[in-house]
mmCIF file of C-alpha atoms in Angstrom:
data_model
loop_
_atom_site.group_PDB
_atom_site.id
_atom_site.type_symbol
_atom_site.label_atom_id
_atom_site.label_comp_id
_atom_site.label_asym_id
_atom_site.label_seq_id
_atom_site.Cartn_x
_atom_site.Cartn_y
_atom_site.Cartn_z
ATOM 1 C CA UNK U 206 -13.618 24.496 56.048
ATOM 2 C CA UNK U 207 -10.471 22.369 56.028
ATOM 3 C CA UNK U 208 -10.320 19.239 58.121
ATOM 4 C CA UNK U 209 -8.426 19.573 61.458
ATOM 5 C CA UNK U 210 -6.116 16.974 63.027
ATOM 6 C CA UNK U 211 -4.416 16.711 66.426
ATOM 7 C CA UNK U 212 -0.751 17.687 66.772
ATOM 8 C CA UNK U 213 1.437 14.679 67.547
ATOM 9 C CA UNK U 214 3.243 16.596 70.343
ATOM 10 C CA UNK U 215 2.424 15.390 73.910
ATOM 11 C CA UNK U 216 0.122 17.719 75.806
ATOM 12 C CA UNK U 217 -0.431 19.991 72.815
ATOM 13 C CA UNK U 218 -4.119 19.981 71.960
ATOM 14 C CA UNK U 219 -3.997 22.799 69.370
ATOM 15 C CA UNK U 220 -5.454 21.785 66.004
ATOM 16 C CA UNK U 221 -3.381 22.095 62.798
ATOM 17 C CA UNK U 222 -4.666 21.958 59.226
ATOM 18 C CA UNK U 223 -4.340 18.657 57.378
ATOM 19 C CA UNK U 224 -2.083 18.387 54.328
ATOM 20 C CA UNK U 225 -3.991 19.060 51.088
ATOM 21 C CA UNK U 226 -4.804 16.006 48.942
ATOM 22 C CA UNK U 227 -2.546 15.428 45.973
ATOM 23 C CA UNK U 228 -4.166 16.570 42.724
ATOM 24 C CA UNK U 229 -5.333 13.798 40.448
ATOM 25 C CA UNK U 230 -3.164 13.204 37.385
ATOM 26 C CA UNK U 231 -4.856 14.388 34.222
ATOM 27 C CA UNK U 232 -4.796 11.927 31.316
ATOM 28 C CA UNK U 233 -2.276 12.731 28.607
ATOM 29 C CA UNK U 234 -3.875 14.302 25.560
ATOM 30 C CA UNK U 235 -2.926 12.646 22.251
ATOM 31 C CA UNK U 236 -2.112 14.732 19.209
ATOM 32 C CA UNK U 237 -4.020 14.097 16.003
ATOM 33 C CA UNK U 238 -1.270 11.860 14.608
ATOM 34 C CA UNK U 239 -0.871 10.185 17.978
ATOM 35 C CA UNK U 240 -4.565 9.344 17.989
ATOM 36 C CA UNK U 241 -4.347 7.989 14.439
ATOM 37 C CA UNK U 242 -1.362 5.847 15.399
ATOM 38 C CA UNK U 243 -3.156 4.601 18.500
ATOM 39 C CA UNK U 244 -6.235 3.624 16.515
ATOM 40 C CA UNK U 245 -4.098 1.872 13.909
ATOM 41 C CA UNK U 246 -2.182 -0.130 16.505
ATOM 42 C CA UNK U 247 -5.453 -1.195 18.125
ATOM 43 C CA UNK U 248 -6.338 -2.985 14.871
ATOM 44 C CA UNK U 249 -4.474 -6.285 15.215
ATOM 45 C CA UNK U 250 -4.888 -7.303 11.582
ATOM 46 C CA UNK U 251 -3.459 -3.950 10.505
ATOM 47 C CA UNK U 252 -0.381 -4.574 12.657
ATOM 48 C CA UNK U 253 -0.018 -8.056 11.149
ATOM 49 C CA UNK U 254 -0.258 -6.530 7.680
ATOM 50 C CA UNK U 255 2.358 -3.908 8.556
ATOM 51 C CA UNK U 256 4.739 -6.625 9.755
ATOM 52 C CA UNK U 257 4.201 -8.520 6.485
ATOM 53 C CA UNK U 258 4.935 -5.406 4.427
ATOM 54 C CA UNK U 259 8.077 -4.613 6.416
ATOM 55 C CA UNK U 260 9.342 -8.160 5.900
ATOM 56 C CA UNK U 261 8.595 -7.882 2.179
ATOM 57 C CA UNK U 262 10.555 -4.634 1.958
ATOM 58 C CA UNK U 263 13.501 -6.177 3.794
ATOM 59 C CA UNK U 264 13.359 -9.185 1.480
ATOM 60 C CA UNK U 265 13.189 -6.998 -1.616
ATOM 61 C CA UNK U 266 16.092 -4.764 -0.559
ATOM 62 C CA UNK U 267 18.434 -7.257 1.071
ATOM 63 C CA UNK U 268 17.278 -10.496 -0.568
ATOM 64 C CA UNK U 269 20.510 -11.005 -2.486
ATOM 65 C CA UNK U 270 22.397 -11.250 0.805
ATOM 66 C CA UNK U 271 20.696 -14.487 1.887
ATOM 67 C CA UNK U 272 19.717 -16.233 -1.351
ATOM 68 C CA UNK U 273 21.744 -19.465 -1.496
ATOM 69 C CA UNK U 274 21.889 -19.575 -5.328
ATOM 70 C CA UNK U 275 21.783 -17.306 -8.339
ATOM 71 C CA UNK U 276 18.062 -17.087 -9.289
ATOM 72 C CA UNK U 277 18.919 -17.604 -12.959
ATOM 73 C CA UNK U 278 21.533 -20.342 -12.537
ATOM 74 C CA UNK U 279 20.475 -23.636 -14.148
ATOM 75 C CA UNK U 280 21.438 -27.114 -12.958
ATOM 76 C CA UNK U 281 20.134 -29.503 -15.592
ATOM 77 C CA UNK U 282 21.320 -32.506 -13.587
ATOM 78 C CA UNK U 283 19.089 -31.542 -10.673
ATOM 79 C CA UNK U 284 15.763 -30.603 -12.263
ATOM 80 C CA UNK U 285 12.388 -30.873 -10.502
ATOM 81 C CA UNK U 286 14.034 -31.757 -7.202
ATOM 82 C CA UNK U 287 11.593 -31.850 -4.298
ATOM 83 C CA UNK U 288 12.291 -29.562 -1.304
ATOM 84 C CA UNK U 289 15.365 -30.821 0.547
ATOM 85 C CA UNK U 290 18.272 -29.663 2.650
ATOM 86 C CA UNK U 291 20.184 -28.366 -0.375
ATOM 87 C CA UNK U 292 17.290 -26.692 -2.157
ATOM 88 C CA UNK U 293 14.864 -25.652 0.589
ATOM 89 C CA UNK U 294 11.882 -25.209 -1.745
ATOM 90 C CA UNK U 295 13.054 -27.525 -4.524
ATOM 91 C CA UNK U 296 14.069 -26.728 -8.108
ATOM 92 C CA UNK U 297 12.097 -26.040 -11.273
ATOM 93 C CA UNK U 298 12.194 -27.753 -14.683
ATOM 94 C CA UNK U 299 15.520 -26.072 -15.490
ATOM 95 C CA UNK U 300 17.132 -26.839 -12.147
ATOM 96 C CA UNK U 301 16.827 -23.289 -10.821
ATOM 97 C CA UNK U 302 16.487 -22.881 -7.062
ATOM 98 C CA UNK U 303 12.880 -22.035 -6.177
ATOM 99 C CA UNK U 304 13.705 -20.240 -2.938
ATOM 100 C CA UNK U 305 16.158 -17.897 -4.646
ATOM 101 C CA UNK U 306 13.693 -17.177 -7.439
ATOM 102 C CA UNK U 307 10.861 -16.424 -5.002
ATOM 103 C CA UNK U 308 13.079 -13.951 -3.142
ATOM 104 C CA UNK U 309 14.066 -12.289 -6.421
ATOM 105 C CA UNK U 310 10.405 -12.218 -7.450
ATOM 106 C CA UNK U 311 9.601 -10.250 -4.298
ATOM 107 C CA UNK U 312 11.813 -7.422 -5.527
ATOM 108 C CA UNK U 313 10.107 -7.359 -8.931
ATOM 109 C CA UNK U 314 6.594 -7.463 -7.431
ATOM 110 C CA UNK U 315 7.242 -4.704 -4.891
ATOM 111 C CA UNK U 316 9.031 -2.443 -7.356
ATOM 112 C CA UNK U 317 6.430 -2.756 -10.112
ATOM 113 C CA UNK U 318 3.478 -2.548 -7.709
ATOM 114 C CA UNK U 319 4.715 0.534 -5.856
ATOM 115 C CA UNK U 320 6.000 2.304 -8.971
ATOM 116 C CA UNK U 321 2.747 1.877 -10.872
ATOM 117 C CA UNK U 322 0.687 3.107 -7.909
ATOM 118 C CA UNK U 323 3.042 6.072 -7.460
ATOM 119 C CA UNK U 324 2.551 7.248 -11.043
ATOM 120 C CA UNK U 325 -1.186 6.537 -10.924
ATOM 121 C CA UNK U 326 -1.527 8.670 -7.770
ATOM 122 C CA UNK U 327 0.692 11.390 -9.253
ATOM 123 C CA UNK U 328 -1.478 11.701 -12.366
ATOM 124 C CA UNK U 329 -4.766 11.217 -10.516
ATOM 125 C CA UNK U 330 -4.010 13.798 -7.815
ATOM 126 C CA UNK U 331 -2.954 16.439 -10.346
ATOM 127 C CA UNK U 332 -6.021 16.013 -12.565
ATOM 128 C CA UNK U 333 -8.418 15.425 -9.661
ATOM 129 C CA UNK U 334 -7.280 18.635 -7.964
ATOM 130 C CA UNK U 335 -7.867 20.613 -11.153
ATOM 131 C CA UNK U 336 -11.309 19.077 -11.661
ATOM 132 C CA UNK U 337 -12.415 19.450 -8.041
ATOM 133 C CA UNK U 338 -11.222 22.996 -7.365
ATOM 134 C CA UNK U 339 -11.690 24.821 -10.661
ATOM 135 C CA UNK U 340 -14.851 22.881 -11.690
ATOM 136 C CA UNK U 341 -16.646 24.047 -14.816
ATOM 137 C CA UNK U 342 -15.074 23.092 -18.135
ATOM 138 C CA UNK U 343 -11.940 21.655 -16.467
ATOM 139 C CA UNK U 344 -14.057 19.350 -14.321
ATOM 140 C CA UNK U 345 -16.106 18.152 -17.290
ATOM 141 C CA UNK U 346 -13.041 17.541 -19.443
ATOM 142 C CA UNK U 347 -11.077 15.611 -16.799
ATOM 143 C CA UNK U 348 -14.042 13.482 -15.770
ATOM 144 C CA UNK U 349 -14.918 12.552 -19.362
ATOM 145 C CA UNK U 350 -11.316 11.489 -19.975
ATOM 146 C CA UNK U 351 -11.459 9.468 -16.750
ATOM 147 C CA UNK U 352 -14.665 7.818 -17.950
ATOM 148 C CA UNK U 353 -12.877 6.663 -21.099
ATOM 149 C CA UNK U 354 -10.142 4.951 -19.084
ATOM 150 C CA UNK U 355 -12.618 3.496 -16.598
ATOM 151 C CA UNK U 356 -14.537 1.954 -19.488
ATOM 152 C CA UNK U 357 -11.561 -0.296 -20.285
ATOM 153 C CA UNK U 358 -10.988 -3.323 -18.029
ATOM 154 C CA UNK U 359 -7.569 -3.016 -16.420
ATOM 155 C CA UNK U 360 -6.134 -6.248 -17.782
ATOM 156 C CA UNK U 361 -7.367 -5.744 -21.341
ATOM 157 C CA UNK U 362 -6.082 -2.186 -21.487
ATOM 158 C CA UNK U 363 -2.724 -3.219 -20.036
ATOM 159 C CA UNK U 364 -2.365 -6.059 -22.539
ATOM 160 C CA UNK U 365 -3.065 -3.678 -25.434
ATOM 161 C CA UNK U 366 -0.352 -1.251 -24.308
ATOM 162 C CA UNK U 367 2.167 -4.047 -23.740
ATOM 163 C CA UNK U 368 1.457 -5.564 -27.149
ATOM 164 C CA UNK U 369 2.226 -2.180 -28.711
ATOM 165 C CA UNK U 370 5.312 -1.317 -26.646
ATOM 166 C CA UNK U 371 6.666 -4.823 -26.009
ATOM 167 C CA UNK U 372 7.174 -6.836 -22.846
ATOM 168 C CA UNK U 373 9.234 -5.535 -19.978
ATOM 169 C CA UNK U 374 9.088 -4.065 -16.497
ATOM 170 C CA UNK U 375 8.713 -0.462 -17.703
ATOM 171 C CA UNK U 376 5.758 -1.186 -20.060
ATOM 172 C CA UNK U 377 4.004 -3.078 -17.250
ATOM 173 C CA UNK U 378 4.418 -0.127 -14.879
ATOM 174 C CA UNK U 379 3.148 2.323 -17.497
ATOM 175 C CA UNK U 380 0.164 0.188 -18.483
ATOM 176 C CA UNK U 381 -0.983 -0.370 -14.886
ATOM 177 C CA UNK U 382 -0.554 3.308 -14.005
ATOM 178 C CA UNK U 383 -2.432 4.503 -17.091
ATOM 179 C CA UNK U 384 -5.485 2.425 -16.218
ATOM 180 C CA UNK U 385 -5.437 3.198 -12.484
ATOM 181 C CA UNK U 386 -5.246 7.005 -12.287
ATOM 182 C CA UNK U 387 -8.902 7.574 -13.154
ATOM 183 C CA UNK U 388 -10.172 6.108 -9.887
ATOM 184 C CA UNK U 389 -7.697 8.236 -7.912
ATOM 185 C CA UNK U 390 -8.851 11.325 -9.780
ATOM 186 C CA UNK U 391 -12.530 10.664 -9.022
ATOM 187 C CA UNK U 392 -11.869 10.003 -5.340
ATOM 188 C CA UNK U 393 -9.882 13.202 -4.919
ATOM 189 C CA UNK U 394 -12.396 15.277 -6.878
ATOM 190 C CA UNK U 395 -15.238 14.105 -4.618
ATOM 191 C CA UNK U 396 -13.226 14.922 -1.508
ATOM 192 C CA UNK U 397 -12.224 18.363 -2.796
ATOM 193 C CA UNK U 398 -15.810 19.275 -3.642
ATOM 194 C CA UNK U 399 -16.656 19.088 0.063
ATOM 195 C CA UNK U 400 -13.426 20.577 1.421
ATOM 196 C CA UNK U 401 -13.440 23.651 -0.836
ATOM 197 C CA UNK U 402 -16.616 24.894 0.850
ATOM 198 C CA UNK U 403 -14.960 25.043 4.270
ATOM 199 C CA UNK U 404 -14.570 28.398 6.015
ATOM 200 C CA UNK U 405 -10.755 28.342 5.979
ATOM 201 C CA UNK U 406 -10.772 28.018 2.184
ATOM 202 C CA UNK U 407 -13.094 31.021 1.838
ATOM 203 C CA UNK U 408 -10.863 32.918 4.258
ATOM 204 C CA UNK U 409 -7.796 32.160 2.145
ATOM 205 C CA UNK U 410 -9.615 33.427 -0.945
ATOM 206 C CA UNK U 411 -10.636 36.606 0.874
ATOM 207 C CA UNK U 412 -7.004 37.217 1.831
ATOM 208 C CA UNK U 413 -6.018 37.068 -1.835
ATOM 209 C CA UNK U 414 -4.283 33.658 -1.933
ATOM 210 C CA UNK U 415 -3.862 32.244 -5.421
ATOM 211 C CA UNK U 416 -5.770 29.160 -6.547
ATOM 212 C CA UNK U 417 -2.616 27.064 -6.708
ATOM 213 C CA UNK U 418 -1.573 28.051 -3.194
ATOM 214 C CA UNK U 419 -5.040 27.293 -1.813
ATOM 215 C CA UNK U 420 -5.017 23.854 -3.435
ATOM 216 C CA UNK U 421 -1.488 23.033 -2.195
ATOM 217 C CA UNK U 422 -1.720 24.302 1.369
ATOM 218 C CA UNK U 423 -5.396 24.057 2.331
ATOM 219 C CA UNK U 424 -7.330 21.663 0.116
ATOM 220 C CA UNK U 425 -4.964 18.805 -0.777
ATOM 221 C CA UNK U 426 -3.734 18.075 2.788
ATOM 222 C CA UNK U 427 -7.370 17.725 3.912
ATOM 223 C CA UNK U 428 -8.533 15.724 0.899
ATOM 224 C CA UNK U 429 -5.917 13.004 0.494
ATOM 225 C CA UNK U 430 -7.231 10.514 3.059
ATOM 226 C CA UNK U 431 -9.382 8.468 0.618
ATOM 227 C CA UNK U 432 -6.548 8.515 -1.923
ATOM 228 C CA UNK U 433 -4.059 7.214 0.651
ATOM 229 C CA UNK U 434 -6.382 4.379 1.646
ATOM 230 C CA UNK U 435 -7.130 3.499 -1.978
ATOM 231 C CA UNK U 436 -3.451 3.520 -2.906
ATOM 232 C CA UNK U 437 -2.580 1.164 -0.045
ATOM 233 C CA UNK U 438 -5.336 -1.249 -1.015
ATOM 234 C CA UNK U 439 -4.473 -1.035 -4.697
ATOM 235 C CA UNK U 440 -0.803 -1.963 -4.294
ATOM 236 C CA UNK U 441 -1.981 -5.524 -3.685
ATOM 237 C CA UNK U 442 -4.322 -5.325 -6.679
ATOM 238 C CA UNK U 443 -1.461 -4.098 -8.840
ATOM 239 C CA UNK U 444 0.785 -6.949 -7.705
ATOM 240 C CA UNK U 445 -1.962 -9.366 -8.743
ATOM 241 C CA UNK U 446 -2.080 -7.547 -12.082
ATOM 242 C CA UNK U 447 1.669 -7.953 -12.586
ATOM 243 C CA UNK U 448 1.468 -11.673 -11.842
ATOM 244 C CA UNK U 449 -1.602 -12.094 -14.069
ATOM 245 C CA UNK U 450 0.035 -10.320 -17.006
ATOM 246 C CA UNK U 451 3.139 -12.479 -16.707
ATOM 247 C CA UNK U 452 1.013 -15.604 -16.352
ATOM 248 C CA UNK U 453 -0.758 -14.699 -19.600
ATOM 249 C CA UNK U 454 2.537 -14.120 -21.366
ATOM 250 C CA UNK U 455 2.168 -10.332 -21.585
ATOM 251 C CA UNK U 456 4.104 -9.201 -18.531
ATOM 252 C CA UNK U 457 7.799 -9.208 -17.751
ATOM 253 C CA UNK U 458 10.045 -11.468 -19.878
ATOM 254 C CA UNK U 459 9.992 -15.172 -19.026
ATOM 255 C CA UNK U 460 13.659 -15.186 -17.987
ATOM 256 C CA UNK U 461 12.935 -12.691 -15.186
ATOM 257 C CA UNK U 462 12.250 -14.389 -11.829
ATOM 258 C CA UNK U 463 8.710 -13.187 -11.182
ATOM 259 C CA UNK U 464 5.798 -14.869 -9.400
ATOM 260 C CA UNK U 465 3.505 -14.850 -12.440
ATOM 261 C CA UNK U 466 6.199 -16.403 -14.623
ATOM 262 C CA UNK U 467 6.764 -19.069 -11.976
ATOM 263 C CA UNK U 468 3.027 -19.818 -11.856
ATOM 264 C CA UNK U 469 2.909 -20.143 -15.629
ATOM 265 C CA UNK U 470 5.858 -22.543 -15.597
ATOM 266 C CA UNK U 471 4.367 -24.591 -12.755
ATOM 267 C CA UNK U 472 0.908 -25.098 -14.246
ATOM 268 C CA UNK U 473 2.213 -27.967 -16.386
ATOM 269 C CA UNK U 474 3.122 -29.876 -13.219
ATOM 270 C CA UNK U 475 -0.147 -29.548 -11.283
ATOM 271 C CA UNK U 476 -0.770 -32.789 -9.424
ATOM 272 C CA UNK U 477 2.830 -33.938 -9.940
ATOM 273 C CA UNK U 478 5.130 -31.237 -8.528
ATOM 274 C CA UNK U 479 2.635 -28.966 -6.826
ATOM 275 C CA UNK U 480 5.293 -26.946 -5.026
ATOM 276 C CA UNK U 481 6.113 -25.257 -8.354
ATOM 277 C CA UNK U 482 2.811 -23.349 -8.336
ATOM 278 C CA UNK U 483 1.940 -23.490 -4.627
ATOM 279 C CA UNK U 484 4.828 -21.379 -3.301
ATOM 280 C CA UNK U 485 4.420 -18.481 -5.795
ATOM 281 C CA UNK U 486 0.680 -18.507 -5.102
ATOM 282 C CA UNK U 487 1.287 -18.251 -1.361
ATOM 283 C CA UNK U 488 3.657 -15.321 -1.854
ATOM 284 C CA UNK U 489 1.033 -13.485 -3.920
ATOM 285 C CA UNK U 490 -1.749 -14.193 -1.412
ATOM 286 C CA UNK U 491 0.276 -13.167 1.652
ATOM 287 C CA UNK U 492 1.472 -9.964 -0.044
ATOM 288 C CA UNK U 493 -2.027 -8.942 -1.093
ATOM 289 C CA UNK U 494 -3.412 -9.696 2.377
ATOM 290 C CA UNK U 495 -0.673 -7.598 3.978
ATOM 291 C CA UNK U 496 -1.560 -4.503 1.958
ATOM 292 C CA UNK U 497 -5.293 -5.148 2.400
ATOM 293 C CA UNK U 498 -4.930 -5.354 6.192
ATOM 294 C CA UNK U 499 -2.905 -2.122 6.315
ATOM 295 C CA UNK U 500 -5.357 -0.353 4.027
ATOM 296 C CA UNK U 501 -8.260 -1.436 6.195
ATOM 297 C CA UNK U 502 -6.452 -0.237 9.317
ATOM 298 C CA UNK U 503 -5.652 3.140 7.725
ATOM 299 C CA UNK U 504 -9.266 3.593 6.680
ATOM 300 C CA UNK U 505 -10.484 3.022 10.239
ATOM 301 C CA UNK U 506 -7.750 5.142 11.807
ATOM 302 C CA UNK U 507 -8.237 8.100 9.449
ATOM 303 C CA UNK U 508 -12.033 8.073 9.459
ATOM 304 C CA UNK U 509 -13.117 11.044 11.628
ATOM 305 C CA UNK U 510 -16.497 9.426 12.246
ATOM 306 C CA UNK U 511 -14.804 6.672 14.269
ATOM 307 C CA UNK U 512 -12.763 8.959 16.530
#
C-alpha cells in the first residue's frame, strides 16, 4: 500500500498518495572495446608507454621541422663540442650535431622496426592459419620449416643474410622479418587449434562456408590477440636488433644517422666524451620500454581471464 500524506490545503484532511520515488540510475554498460580501453587506461605504465610511442611517431614524422642542423652536415672546426646553447647535445668527431642525428635516427628505428614486424606478422599469420586450421600435412610442413628458422639465433641469421645481400635498410628489414615470423606462426597456430573447435565454427561448416571464409571471418578475428601482444612487444626487440646490427657493422650504412651507428662511433670516447654513447643508449632504452609497457597493457586488457 502506498504511503499517504496530508494535503497542504487548510481544513482539508483527505489523504493523497505520495509522489513515487525516482528510479535509480542504472550503470552504463561498456561495450567489449570500451571495456578493453577502460582496462588499458587503468594501467598507468601502459599509458606512459603509449605517450612515449606517440611522441616517437611525431618525432619520426615531423622531426625535420625542428632539427636545428642537417644531420649529415660536418663542421670540422667544431668537433667533439660538449652540449651547449648552440649544439644542445654536443657534436660528434666530425662536427655533426648530435641532437639532429638522434632525431633522424628515430625515423630510421621506427621505420625499420615497424616494417620488419609488419612483414613478420604477415608471413606468420598466413602460414600459422594454414597450419592451425587445415592441420595434417600442412601443419607438419609449416611447423618443421618454422623449427628450422627458430634454430638460428636472430642476430646470426640476420648477419648471414646481410653479408650475402649487402648493408642497407631493406636488407635489415628482410633479415629481421625472416627470422621473426616463426614465433608468430606458432602463436597463431596454438590459438587457432582451440578456436576451431568452437560451436560457431562448426555451425559455419554445417552451413557450407568454405575453409577460407571460415578462417577469415570466424577464426582469425578470435585468434589474433596473442599475435597482437607479441608484435607490440617485439617492435622494441627489433629496434634493439637494428641498433645491434649497426653497432656490429652489419646494419645500415655508417653514413646513415642511426642509433647503433652513433653508439659504435661513441665507444672510442667512453670516459672522455660520454654523451656520444649515452644519448643514443637512452633513446634505445626509452623506446624499448615504451613498446614493452604498451604490450604489457594490451596483454592485460585483452586477457578474458582478467575481465
